[in-house]
Amino acid sequence: MSAEMGPLSFAVSRNERPRTEAERAEVLADPGFGKVFSDHMVLATWSKDRGWHDAQVRPYGPLSLMPSAAVLHYAQEVFEGLKAYRHADGSIWSFRPEANAQRLQRSCRRLALPELSVEDFVASLRELVAIDHQWVPPADSGEMSLYLRPFMFASEAFLGVRPADVVTYCVIASPAGAYFGAGLKPVTLWVSQDYARAGEGGTGAAKCGGNYASSLAGQLEGIGHGCDQAVFLDSATHTYVEELGGMNLFFVTDDHKLVTPELTGTILEGVTRSSILELAKELGLEPEERRIEIDEWKDAARSKGLREVFACGTAAVITPVGELRWDGGSADHRGDGPAIGEVTMTIRERLLDIQYGRAEDTHGWLTRLA
Ligand code: COI
């Protein structure tokens, strides 16, 4: 199932009842995360005989699906997440959208879905942002952006277990403030010992809904222990640190290393993760991708031999990690140090400065959308 010959052309039907300026302003004043959506969405259909076709921009609203649509039964679905940032001159940019497009293609291959070309993926974002540009928060709004959620799913009405012959691609957009609510504060993590997020040969490296569904029971367990998020270990030995339900992890050591779990096929290759690895050297840190034992983390946290720990992802950017809790113990690496480490803040600011056009984009990471 290869990508069809592009490019797709999008038929536009405008929302005749878009939110008023006042309604939009009210949302943009405090958008939260993923709660309110812009006035339009992108849709395209793929079928086995026609490839990608019927691409359109149309009013945001309910989808019509048969109860037998395969995605509702077998979870043949993948998604992406990226943001549109407004710069001071009013222009609108996204951060490495080609990397998201390529990851979507990898996810599609793993979930036996048809691929969308990088060109069509980026075009779909441009189409939506062009029509809903007023939903991109102003440049001086702190950390606000328009979160873009492209996703693809098996829409064929058929209960047999096989790759669907009809697939829907959709992009929706939601103005976003800070993912974890007001103020940047360290999160407490729960080590999920019994639940794994992904296993060898499974879908851990794909961005598919099923991985997030399988993280929820661990997250609930963590919340039951007073934690914010769960850390998942490798499913084979329950020894190595993998990732949180939806974020990658980084450790800053006393000898200036920036260590993150290596990609073993069960970890999602985050765009923020790979950007941080590239930024590390510029910040005087030595990036290191390797296996990290949970006991190494516990010991380092107990002995305060770990300078900082943070989680990263598109939605929350970089979130400092405070305490680690597990069945029978807990440790906080920070000792008398600051609640949020210096390296964590420096990397966070550097990334945000590039994304919002406040620092030079020396890596060529930004793509203009509007
Ligand atoms: C992200 O940080 O972009 C994530 O993957 C979390 C998202 C599923 C809300």
Coordinates of C-alpha atoms and ligand atoms in Angstrom, one line a residue:
M1 CA 0.0 0.0 0.0
S2 CA 2.1 2.9 -1.2
A3 CA 1.3 6.6 -1.2
E4 CA -0.8 7.6 -4.1
M5 CA 0.6 10.0 -6.7
G6 CA -0.2 13.5 -5.2
P7 CA -0.9 16.1 -4.8
L8 CA -4.4 16.1 -3.4
S9 CA -6.6 19.1 -4.1
F10 CA -9.0 20.2 -1.4
A11 CA -12.5 21.3 -2.1
V12 CA -13.5 24.0 0.5
S13 CA -16.9 24.4 1.9
R14 CA -17.0 27.2 4.5
N15 CA -18.7 26.9 7.8
E16 CA -21.8 29.2 7.5
R17 CA -22.0 29.6 11.3
P18 CA -18.4 30.1 12.5
R19 CA -18.0 31.2 16.1
T20 CA -18.1 35.0 16.4
E21 CA -15.0 37.0 17.2
A22 CA -16.2 37.4 20.8
E23 CA -16.8 33.6 21.2
R24 CA -13.4 32.9 19.8
A25 CA -11.7 35.5 22.1
E26 CA -13.4 33.9 25.1
V27 CA -11.9 30.5 24.1
L28 CA -8.5 31.9 23.4
A29 CA -8.4 33.6 26.8
D30 CA -8.2 30.2 28.5
P31 CA -8.2 27.4 26.0
G32 CA -7.0 24.5 28.2
F33 CA -6.0 21.5 26.1
G34 CA -8.1 19.7 23.5
K35 CA -11.5 20.9 24.7
V36 CA -12.6 23.4 22.0
F37 CA -12.1 23.0 18.2
S38 CA -11.8 25.4 15.4
D39 CA -14.6 26.0 12.8
H40 CA -13.3 23.6 10.1
M41 CA -11.7 20.2 9.6
V42 CA -10.0 18.4 6.8
L43 CA -11.3 15.1 5.5
A44 CA -10.0 12.7 2.8
T45 CA -11.0 9.2 1.8
W46 CA -8.9 6.3 0.7
S47 CA -10.3 3.3 -1.0
K48 CA -8.5 0.3 -2.3
D49 CA -9.6 0.9 -5.8
R50 CA -9.3 4.7 -6.0
G51 CA -6.5 5.5 -3.6
W52 CA -6.7 8.9 -1.9
H53 CA -9.6 11.1 -3.1
D54 CA -12.4 13.4 -2.1
A55 CA -10.1 15.7 0.0
Q56 CA -12.0 18.5 1.5
V57 CA -12.1 21.3 4.1
R58 CA -15.5 21.5 5.7
P59 CA -17.2 22.7 8.8
Y60 CA -16.1 21.0 12.0
G61 CA -18.8 18.5 13.1
P62 CA -19.8 14.9 13.8
L63 CA -18.6 12.2 11.5
S64 CA -21.1 9.7 10.2
L65 CA -19.9 6.1 10.8
M66 CA -21.6 2.8 10.6
P67 CA -21.5 0.9 14.0
S68 CA -19.7 -1.8 12.0
A69 CA -16.8 0.6 11.0
A70 CA -13.7 -1.5 11.5
V71 CA -11.9 1.1 13.7
L72 CA -14.5 0.7 16.4
H73 CA -13.8 -3.0 16.7
Y74 CA -10.1 -3.6 15.8
A75 CA -8.6 -0.2 16.5
Q76 CA -6.9 0.2 13.1
E77 CA -6.1 3.9 13.7
V78 CA -3.0 6.2 13.9
F79 CA -2.6 9.8 14.7
E80 CA -0.2 12.7 15.0
G81 CA 0.1 15.8 17.1
L82 CA 1.8 19.1 16.2
K83 CA 1.3 22.8 16.7
A84 CA 0.9 26.0 14.7
Y85 CA 2.7 28.9 16.3
R86 CA 2.1 32.6 15.6
H87 CA 5.2 34.7 15.3
A88 CA 5.5 38.3 16.2
D89 CA 5.0 39.4 12.5
G90 CA 1.7 37.5 12.4
S91 CA 3.0 34.6 10.3
I92 CA 2.1 31.1 11.3
W93 CA 4.6 28.2 11.5
S94 CA 4.8 24.6 12.4
F95 CA 7.8 22.7 13.8
R96 CA 9.2 19.9 11.8
P97 CA 5.9 18.8 10.2
E98 CA 7.8 16.6 7.7
A99 CA 9.0 14.5 10.7
N100 CA 5.4 14.0 11.8
A101 CA 4.4 13.1 8.2
Q102 CA 7.2 10.5 8.1
R103 CA 6.2 9.1 11.4
L104 CA 2.6 8.9 10.3
Q105 CA 3.8 6.9 7.3
R106 CA 5.7 4.5 9.6
S107 CA 2.7 4.2 11.9
C108 CA 0.5 3.5 8.8
R109 CA 2.9 0.7 7.7
R110 CA 2.7 -0.9 11.2
L111 CA -1.1 -0.7 11.3
A112 CA -1.6 -1.7 7.7
L113 CA -3.1 1.6 6.7
P114 CA -2.5 3.4 3.4
E115 CA 0.3 6.0 3.5
L116 CA -0.3 9.7 2.9
S117 CA 2.6 11.6 1.1
V118 CA 4.5 14.1 3.1
E119 CA 3.4 16.7 0.6
D120 CA -0.3 15.9 1.1
F121 CA 0.1 15.8 4.9
V122 CA 1.7 19.3 5.0
A123 CA -0.9 20.5 2.5
S124 CA -3.7 19.3 4.7
L125 CA -2.3 21.4 7.6
R126 CA -1.9 24.4 5.4
E127 CA -5.5 24.1 4.2
L128 CA -6.9 24.0 7.7
V129 CA -4.7 26.8 9.1
A130 CA -5.5 29.0 6.1
I131 CA -9.2 28.9 6.8
D132 CA -9.0 28.9 10.6
H133 CA -6.0 31.2 11.0
Q134 CA -7.8 33.3 13.5
W135 CA -7.8 30.4 15.8
V136 CA -4.0 30.5 16.1
P137 CA -3.5 32.5 19.4
P138 CA -1.6 35.8 19.2
A139 CA 2.2 35.8 19.4
D140 CA 2.3 37.4 22.8
S141 CA 0.0 34.9 24.4
G142 CA 2.7 33.0 26.3
E143 CA 2.8 29.4 25.4
M144 CA -0.4 29.2 23.4
S145 CA -0.7 27.6 20.0
L146 CA -3.2 25.9 17.7
Y147 CA -2.8 22.1 18.3
L148 CA -3.2 20.2 15.1
R149 CA -4.4 16.6 15.3
P150 CA -4.2 14.6 12.0
F151 CA -5.5 11.0 12.3
M152 CA -6.4 8.1 10.1
F153 CA -8.8 5.2 10.7
A154 CA -10.5 2.2 9.2
S155 CA -13.9 3.5 8.2
E156 CA -15.0 0.5 6.2
A157 CA -18.2 -1.1 7.5
F158 CA -17.0 -4.6 7.8
L159 CA -16.4 -7.0 10.7
G160 CA -13.8 -9.3 9.1
V161 CA -10.3 -9.0 10.6
R162 CA -8.2 -7.6 7.7
P163 CA -6.8 -4.2 6.7
A164 CA -9.7 -2.0 5.8
D165 CA -10.5 -1.2 2.1
V166 CA -11.9 2.2 3.0
V167 CA -10.0 4.6 5.3
T168 CA -10.6 8.1 6.4
Y169 CA -8.0 10.8 7.1
C170 CA -9.0 13.8 9.2
V171 CA -7.3 16.8 10.7
I172 CA -8.9 18.8 13.5
A173 CA -7.5 21.8 15.3
S174 CA -7.8 23.0 18.9
P175 CA -6.3 26.1 20.5
A176 CA -4.0 25.0 23.3
G177 CA -2.6 26.5 26.5
A178 CA -0.4 24.6 28.9
Y179 CA -1.2 20.8 28.7
F180 CA -1.0 20.3 32.5
G181 CA -2.9 23.5 33.4
A182 CA -1.6 26.7 34.8
G183 CA 2.0 27.0 35.9
L184 CA 4.9 24.7 35.2
K185 CA 5.3 22.4 38.2
P186 CA 7.1 19.1 38.6
V187 CA 5.1 15.9 38.2
T188 CA 5.2 12.9 40.4
L189 CA 5.6 9.6 38.5
W190 CA 4.4 6.1 39.4
V191 CA 6.5 3.1 38.3
S192 CA 4.0 0.7 36.6
Q193 CA 5.3 -2.7 37.5
D194 CA 2.4 -4.8 36.3
Y195 CA 1.2 -3.0 33.3
A196 CA 3.3 -2.6 30.2
R197 CA 2.6 -0.1 27.4
A198 CA 4.1 -2.1 24.6
G199 CA 5.9 -5.3 23.8
E200 CA 8.6 -6.4 21.4
G201 CA 7.2 -6.8 17.9
G202 CA 4.1 -4.8 18.9
T203 CA 3.0 -1.3 18.1
G204 CA 5.0 0.7 20.7
A205 CA 6.9 2.7 18.1
A206 CA 3.7 3.6 16.2
K207 CA 1.5 6.5 17.2
C208 CA -1.7 4.5 17.4
G209 CA -4.6 5.0 19.8
G210 CA -4.2 1.5 21.2
N211 CA -0.9 2.4 22.8
Y212 CA -2.6 5.2 24.7
A213 CA -5.5 3.0 25.7
S214 CA -3.1 0.5 27.1
S215 CA -1.4 3.1 29.2
L216 CA -4.6 4.2 31.0
A217 CA -4.9 1.4 33.6
G218 CA -1.3 2.1 34.7
Q219 CA -2.1 5.8 34.8
L220 CA -5.1 5.2 36.9
E221 CA -3.0 3.0 39.3
G222 CA -0.5 5.9 39.5
I223 CA -3.3 8.4 40.3
G224 CA -4.4 6.0 43.0
H225 CA -1.0 6.4 44.5
G226 CA -1.1 10.2 44.4
C227 CA 1.0 10.5 41.2
D228 CA 0.4 12.5 38.0
Q229 CA 1.6 10.0 35.4
A230 CA 2.9 6.4 35.1
V231 CA 6.3 5.3 33.8
F232 CA 6.3 2.1 31.8
L233 CA 9.1 -0.5 31.8
D234 CA 10.0 -3.0 29.1
S235 CA 7.4 -5.8 29.0
A236 CA 9.9 -8.6 28.8
T237 CA 11.9 -8.0 32.0
H238 CA 10.2 -5.1 33.7
T239 CA 13.7 -3.7 34.2
Y240 CA 14.3 -1.0 31.7
V241 CA 12.7 2.4 31.6
E242 CA 10.7 3.1 28.5
E243 CA 8.4 6.1 28.5
L244 CA 5.3 7.7 30.1
G245 CA 1.9 7.1 28.6
G246 CA 2.4 9.9 26.1
M247 CA 5.9 11.4 26.7
N248 CA 9.6 10.5 26.4
L249 CA 11.9 10.8 29.3
F250 CA 15.3 12.5 29.8
F251 CA 17.9 12.4 32.6
V252 CA 20.5 15.0 33.3
T253 CA 23.5 13.5 35.1
D254 CA 26.1 15.3 37.3
D255 CA 28.7 14.8 34.6
H256 CA 26.6 16.8 32.0
K257 CA 25.1 13.9 30.1
L258 CA 21.6 14.0 28.7
V259 CA 20.5 10.5 28.8
T260 CA 17.3 9.0 27.3
P261 CA 16.1 5.5 26.7
E262 CA 17.3 4.2 23.3
L263 CA 14.7 3.3 20.7
T264 CA 14.1 -0.4 21.0
G265 CA 11.0 -0.6 18.8
T266 CA 8.7 -0.3 21.9
I267 CA 9.2 3.4 22.4
L268 CA 7.7 6.3 20.4
E269 CA 10.3 8.3 18.5
G270 CA 9.1 11.7 19.7
V271 CA 9.8 14.7 17.5
T272 CA 10.5 16.7 20.6
R273 CA 12.8 13.9 21.8
S274 CA 15.0 13.9 18.7
S275 CA 15.1 17.8 18.6
I276 CA 16.3 17.8 22.2
L277 CA 19.0 15.3 21.3
E278 CA 20.2 17.6 18.6
L279 CA 20.1 20.7 20.8
A280 CA 22.1 19.0 23.6
K281 CA 25.5 19.6 22.2
E282 CA 24.8 23.3 21.6
L283 CA 24.0 23.5 25.3
G284 CA 27.2 21.8 26.4
L285 CA 25.6 18.4 27.2
E286 CA 26.6 15.0 25.9
P287 CA 23.5 13.2 24.5
E288 CA 23.3 9.5 25.2
E289 CA 20.7 7.0 24.1
R290 CA 20.9 3.8 26.0
R291 CA 19.0 1.3 28.2
I292 CA 18.3 2.7 31.6
E293 CA 17.5 0.3 34.4
I294 CA 14.7 1.4 36.8
D295 CA 17.0 0.5 39.7
E296 CA 19.6 2.8 38.3
W297 CA 17.1 5.6 38.4
K298 CA 15.9 4.7 41.9
D299 CA 19.5 4.5 43.2
A300 CA 20.5 7.8 41.5
A301 CA 17.5 9.6 42.8
R302 CA 18.1 8.2 46.4
S303 CA 21.7 9.3 46.3
K304 CA 20.9 12.6 44.6
G305 CA 23.4 11.7 41.9
L306 CA 20.9 12.7 39.3
R307 CA 20.7 16.4 38.5
E308 CA 17.4 16.6 36.7
V309 CA 14.7 14.5 35.1
F310 CA 12.1 15.7 32.6
A311 CA 9.5 14.4 30.2
C312 CA 8.9 15.7 26.8
G313 CA 6.3 15.7 24.0
T314 CA 4.6 18.1 21.6
A315 CA 1.6 18.8 23.8
A316 CA 3.4 19.6 27.1
V317 CA 6.8 20.5 25.5
I318 CA 9.0 19.8 28.6
T319 CA 7.6 18.9 32.0
P320 CA 10.0 18.6 35.0
V321 CA 9.8 15.4 37.0
G322 CA 10.0 15.6 40.7
E323 CA 9.4 12.5 42.7
L324 CA 9.4 8.9 41.6
R325 CA 7.1 6.5 43.5
W326 CA 6.9 2.7 43.3
D327 CA 5.3 -0.2 45.1
G328 CA 7.2 0.0 48.4
G329 CA 9.2 3.2 48.1
S330 CA 9.8 6.6 46.7
A331 CA 12.7 8.9 45.9
D332 CA 13.2 12.6 45.0
H333 CA 16.4 13.4 43.3
R334 CA 16.2 17.1 43.9
G335 CA 17.3 17.3 47.5
D336 CA 17.7 21.0 48.4
G337 CA 17.9 21.9 44.7
P338 CA 15.4 24.0 42.8
A339 CA 12.0 22.6 42.1
I340 CA 12.7 22.9 38.4
G341 CA 16.2 22.3 37.2
E342 CA 18.3 24.8 35.2
V343 CA 19.0 22.5 32.3
T344 CA 15.3 21.6 32.0
M345 CA 14.4 25.2 31.9
T346 CA 17.2 26.1 29.4
I347 CA 16.2 23.4 27.0
R348 CA 12.5 24.3 27.3
E349 CA 13.2 28.0 26.6
R350 CA 15.4 27.2 23.7
L351 CA 12.8 25.0 22.1
L352 CA 10.0 27.5 22.6
D353 CA 12.2 30.4 21.3
I354 CA 12.8 28.5 18.1
Q355 CA 9.1 27.5 17.8
Y356 CA 7.8 31.0 18.3
G357 CA 10.5 32.6 16.1
R358 CA 12.3 34.4 18.9
A359 CA 15.6 32.6 18.2
E360 CA 17.2 31.9 14.9
D361 CA 16.1 28.6 13.3
T362 CA 19.6 27.3 12.6
H363 CA 18.3 23.7 12.1
G364 CA 15.8 24.5 9.5
W365 CA 13.0 23.1 11.7
L366 CA 10.3 25.6 10.9
T367 CA 7.8 25.4 8.0
R368 CA 5.6 28.3 7.2
L369 CA 1.9 27.4 7.2
A370 CA 0.3 30.8 6.6
Ligands
COI1 C1 2.3 14.8 22.8 O1 2.9 15.2 23.7 O2 2.1 15.4 21.8 C2 1.5 13.6 23.1 O3 1.7 12.6 22.4 C3 0.5 13.6 24.1 C4 -0.8 13.7 23.3 C5 -1.3 12.3 23.0 C6 -1.8 14.5 24.0

